[in-house]
Short mmCIF file of C-alpha atoms in Angstrom, two decimals:
data_model
loop_
_atom_site.label_atom_id
_atom_site.label_comp_id
_atom_site.label_asym_id
_atom_site.label_seq_id
_atom_site.Cartn_x
_atom_site.Cartn_y
_atom_site.Cartn_z
CA UNK A 1 44.36 182.93 -155.13
CA UNK A 2 41.06 181.82 -153.62
CA UNK A 3 40.73 182.63 -149.93
CA UNK A 4 39.84 180.06 -147.35
CA UNK A 5 36.18 179.66 -146.40
CA UNK A 6 35.01 181.73 -143.47
CA UNK A 7 32.12 181.76 -141.03
CA UNK A 8 29.12 179.47 -141.09
CA UNK A 9 29.39 179.32 -144.89
CA UNK A 10 32.43 177.08 -144.45
CA UNK A 11 30.05 174.16 -143.96
CA UNK A 12 31.48 173.30 -140.57
CA UNK A 13 29.81 171.77 -137.55
CA UNK A 14 31.12 170.45 -134.24
CA UNK A 15 31.15 166.87 -135.48
CA UNK A 16 33.37 167.68 -138.45
CA UNK A 17 35.64 169.86 -136.33
CA UNK A 18 35.94 167.19 -133.64
CA UNK A 19 36.81 164.47 -136.16
CA UNK A 20 39.47 166.68 -137.74
CA UNK A 21 40.90 167.58 -134.32
CA UNK A 22 41.18 163.91 -133.32
CA UNK A 23 42.83 163.05 -136.65
CA UNK A 24 45.30 165.93 -136.29
CA UNK A 25 46.30 164.95 -132.74
CA UNK A 26 46.53 161.29 -133.75
CA UNK A 27 48.96 162.25 -136.49
CA UNK A 28 51.02 165.08 -134.99
CA UNK A 29 50.51 164.93 -131.22
CA UNK A 30 49.14 167.40 -128.70
CA UNK A 31 52.28 169.52 -128.68
CA UNK A 32 51.75 170.63 -132.27
CA UNK A 33 47.98 171.04 -132.05
CA UNK A 34 46.52 174.51 -132.51
CA UNK A 35 43.58 176.33 -134.04
CA UNK A 36 45.55 177.53 -137.05
CA UNK A 37 46.85 174.06 -137.83
CA UNK A 38 43.34 172.67 -137.52
CA UNK A 39 42.00 175.39 -139.81
CA UNK A 40 44.66 174.49 -142.37
CA UNK A 41 43.56 170.85 -142.21
CA UNK A 42 39.95 171.84 -142.78
CA UNK A 43 40.82 174.42 -145.46
CA UNK A 44 39.03 177.21 -143.63
CA UNK A 45 39.82 180.49 -141.91
CA UNK A 46 40.46 180.04 -138.16
CA UNK A 47 37.49 182.31 -137.41
CA UNK A 48 35.24 179.69 -138.99
CA UNK A 49 36.15 177.30 -136.20
CA UNK A 50 35.46 179.91 -133.51
CA UNK A 51 31.87 180.13 -134.73
CA UNK A 52 31.41 176.61 -133.36
CA UNK A 53 34.07 176.02 -130.69
CA UNK A 54 35.38 178.86 -128.54
CA UNK A 55 39.14 178.47 -128.30
CA UNK A 56 41.83 175.81 -128.02
CA UNK A 57 40.74 174.51 -124.60
CA UNK A 58 37.22 173.89 -125.90
CA UNK A 59 38.69 172.19 -128.98
CA UNK A 60 40.62 169.80 -126.76
CA UNK A 61 37.43 169.01 -124.86
CA UNK A 62 35.65 168.41 -128.16
CA UNK A 63 38.36 165.99 -129.27
CA UNK A 64 38.23 164.01 -126.02
CA UNK A 65 34.43 163.88 -126.23
CA UNK A 66 34.67 162.46 -129.74
CA UNK A 67 36.96 159.67 -128.56
CA UNK A 68 34.69 158.83 -125.62
CA UNK A 69 31.72 158.74 -128.00
CA UNK A 70 33.36 155.72 -129.65
CA UNK A 71 32.76 153.64 -126.52
CA UNK A 72 29.97 151.11 -126.87
CA UNK A 73 28.14 151.87 -123.64
CA UNK A 74 24.72 150.39 -122.80
CA UNK A 75 21.84 152.63 -121.81
CA UNK A 76 21.29 153.05 -118.08
CA UNK A 77 18.50 150.46 -118.07
CA UNK A 78 20.81 147.89 -119.63
CA UNK A 79 22.48 145.44 -119.44
CA UNK A 80 19.96 142.74 -118.60
CA UNK A 81 19.40 142.21 -114.87
CA UNK A 82 21.34 138.93 -114.88
CA UNK A 83 24.63 140.59 -115.85
CA UNK A 84 26.71 141.20 -112.68
CA UNK A 85 28.06 144.67 -112.06
CA UNK A 86 31.61 143.30 -112.29
CA UNK A 87 30.98 142.33 -115.93
CA UNK A 88 29.59 145.80 -116.66
CA UNK A 89 32.74 147.35 -115.18
CA UNK A 90 35.00 144.94 -117.08
CA UNK A 91 33.29 145.63 -120.41
CA UNK A 92 33.58 149.37 -119.83
CA UNK A 93 37.26 149.04 -118.90
CA UNK A 94 38.08 147.12 -122.07
CA UNK A 95 36.15 149.59 -124.23
CA UNK A 96 38.16 152.40 -122.61
CA UNK A 97 41.39 150.50 -123.24
CA UNK A 98 40.44 150.03 -126.91
CA UNK A 99 39.83 153.78 -127.26
CA UNK A 100 43.23 154.51 -125.70
CA UNK A 101 44.88 152.07 -128.11
CA UNK A 102 43.20 153.67 -131.13
CA UNK A 103 44.06 157.21 -130.01
CA UNK A 104 47.17 157.09 -127.79
CA UNK A 105 48.05 160.72 -128.49
CA UNK A 106 44.54 161.91 -127.58
CA UNK A 107 44.30 159.71 -124.49
CA UNK A 108 46.13 162.13 -122.15
CA UNK A 109 43.20 164.52 -122.62
CA UNK A 110 40.86 161.91 -121.16
CA UNK A 111 43.11 161.71 -118.11
CA UNK A 112 43.78 165.41 -117.52
CA UNK A 113 40.52 167.13 -118.47
CA UNK A 114 37.14 166.85 -116.76
CA UNK A 115 34.92 164.42 -118.65
CA UNK A 116 31.26 165.47 -118.49
CA UNK A 117 30.18 164.76 -122.06
CA UNK A 118 27.03 162.69 -122.73
CA UNK A 119 29.19 159.65 -123.57
CA UNK A 120 31.17 159.94 -120.33
CA UNK A 121 28.04 160.37 -118.22
CA UNK A 122 26.33 157.44 -119.98
CA UNK A 123 29.26 155.20 -119.07
CA UNK A 124 29.13 156.24 -115.41
CA UNK A 125 25.36 155.90 -115.30
CA UNK A 126 25.53 152.36 -116.66
CA UNK A 127 28.14 151.34 -114.09
CA UNK A 128 26.52 152.93 -111.06
CA UNK A 129 23.05 151.71 -112.04
CA UNK A 130 24.32 148.12 -112.24
CA UNK A 131 26.05 148.42 -108.86
CA UNK A 132 22.97 149.81 -107.08
CA UNK A 133 20.80 147.19 -108.76
CA UNK A 134 23.06 144.49 -107.33
CA UNK A 135 22.71 145.87 -103.82
CA UNK A 136 26.01 147.63 -103.21
CA UNK A 137 25.74 150.50 -100.71
CA UNK A 138 25.73 154.02 -102.10
CA UNK A 139 29.05 154.90 -100.43
CA UNK A 140 30.81 152.19 -102.44
CA UNK A 141 28.89 153.01 -105.62
CA UNK A 142 29.80 156.69 -105.31
CA UNK A 143 33.49 155.84 -104.89
CA UNK A 144 33.59 153.23 -107.65
CA UNK A 145 34.03 155.54 -110.68
CA UNK A 146 37.00 157.28 -109.03
CA UNK A 147 38.55 153.96 -108.03
CA UNK A 148 38.02 152.32 -111.42
CA UNK A 149 39.05 155.23 -113.63
CA UNK A 150 41.88 156.25 -111.32
CA UNK A 151 43.30 152.79 -111.91
CA UNK A 152 42.51 152.76 -115.64
CA UNK A 153 43.95 156.20 -116.33
CA UNK A 154 47.26 155.40 -114.64
CA UNK A 155 47.45 151.90 -116.10
CA UNK A 156 46.67 152.96 -119.67
CA UNK A 157 48.68 156.17 -119.63
CA UNK A 158 51.78 154.17 -118.75
CA UNK A 159 51.07 151.88 -121.69
CA UNK A 160 50.27 154.46 -124.37
CA UNK A 161 53.12 156.95 -123.99
CA UNK A 162 55.23 156.79 -127.12
CA UNK A 163 58.64 156.71 -125.46
CA UNK A 164 57.83 154.03 -122.92
CA UNK A 165 60.50 151.36 -122.58
CA UNK A 166 59.87 147.64 -122.30
CA UNK A 167 60.41 145.95 -118.97
CA UNK A 168 64.12 146.42 -118.23
CA UNK A 169 66.61 143.68 -117.63
CA UNK A 170 67.44 143.46 -113.92
CA UNK A 171 70.81 142.46 -112.55
CA UNK A 172 70.03 139.34 -110.47
CA UNK A 173 72.89 140.13 -108.09
CA UNK A 174 71.66 143.64 -107.30
CA UNK A 175 67.91 143.07 -107.67
CA UNK A 176 67.26 139.33 -107.30
CA UNK A 177 63.55 139.63 -106.59
CA UNK A 178 62.88 141.93 -109.57
CA UNK A 179 64.92 139.66 -111.82
CA UNK A 180 62.86 136.67 -110.69
CA UNK A 181 59.60 138.51 -111.29
CA UNK A 182 60.53 139.99 -114.68
CA UNK A 183 59.06 137.08 -116.73
CA UNK A 184 55.71 137.80 -115.07
CA UNK A 185 55.69 141.20 -116.79
CA UNK A 186 56.11 139.81 -120.28
CA UNK A 187 52.47 140.58 -121.11
CA UNK A 188 52.85 144.28 -120.26
CA UNK A 189 50.02 146.23 -121.90
CA UNK A 190 47.98 143.19 -122.93
CA UNK A 191 44.26 142.59 -122.33
CA UNK A 192 45.20 139.69 -120.05
CA UNK A 193 47.28 142.00 -117.87
CA UNK A 194 44.37 144.45 -117.66
CA UNK A 195 41.98 141.66 -116.64
CA UNK A 196 44.35 140.48 -113.91
CA UNK A 197 44.62 143.92 -112.39
CA UNK A 198 40.89 144.55 -112.78
CA UNK A 199 40.29 141.42 -110.74
CA UNK A 200 42.09 143.07 -107.83
CA UNK A 201 40.23 146.39 -108.23
CA UNK A 202 36.78 144.81 -108.51
CA UNK A 203 37.44 142.38 -105.67
CA UNK A 204 38.42 145.32 -103.49
CA UNK A 205 35.17 147.13 -104.25
CA UNK A 206 33.19 143.97 -103.51
CA UNK A 207 34.96 143.51 -100.17
CA UNK A 208 34.39 147.15 -99.27
CA UNK A 209 30.70 146.64 -99.94
CA UNK A 210 30.67 143.68 -97.56
CA UNK A 211 28.38 141.81 -99.88
CA UNK A 212 29.06 138.61 -101.69
CA UNK A 213 29.03 138.88 -105.52
CA UNK A 214 25.54 138.16 -106.80
CA UNK A 215 25.28 134.72 -108.36
CA UNK A 216 24.64 134.66 -112.10
CA UNK A 217 21.24 133.29 -112.96
CA UNK A 218 21.19 129.87 -114.55
#
């Protein structure tokens, strides 16, 4: 029987390993992910992977970086000066939501592990550059990534877990207010729901900055 490829001769690189790791987690979940299972998927000896990525924790970081690299993020000098910072934040939020929807089993890694990859930093640079350009004070700009992604991570994590239940049916006698509000939650997990909640987050940042939103150029 032919042995599995080993070492650098296996033809591996970080990009191939990352893509295989994302595919494996997408299919089987984080609980079943491991170096040996990944090596089996790639048809290589586990030591071949260690030549490129040092251990399971680093593999998880590589997988999350690959998902973040899918985001379509403008360079720091973009978007054009007439695009308000709120639109930059909204576009970033929807791109992040799309990534979570494509990779719901990988998404918890984006929430629980530090994200310092080039793609993650490019997203933050684009947002903070747009906010400073529009005149928001540095205190608000510095807080904005934590505020925005704190909201997004909680919002999206609740909507990507596999065993989540739909909005329950409330007994109007015991919980009359919840029963009355329940129809308002019919779009749970939708882009429209995200936009509604983003309105509140972005309006809060604008109020904290004590500046009026910059008018869009005609």
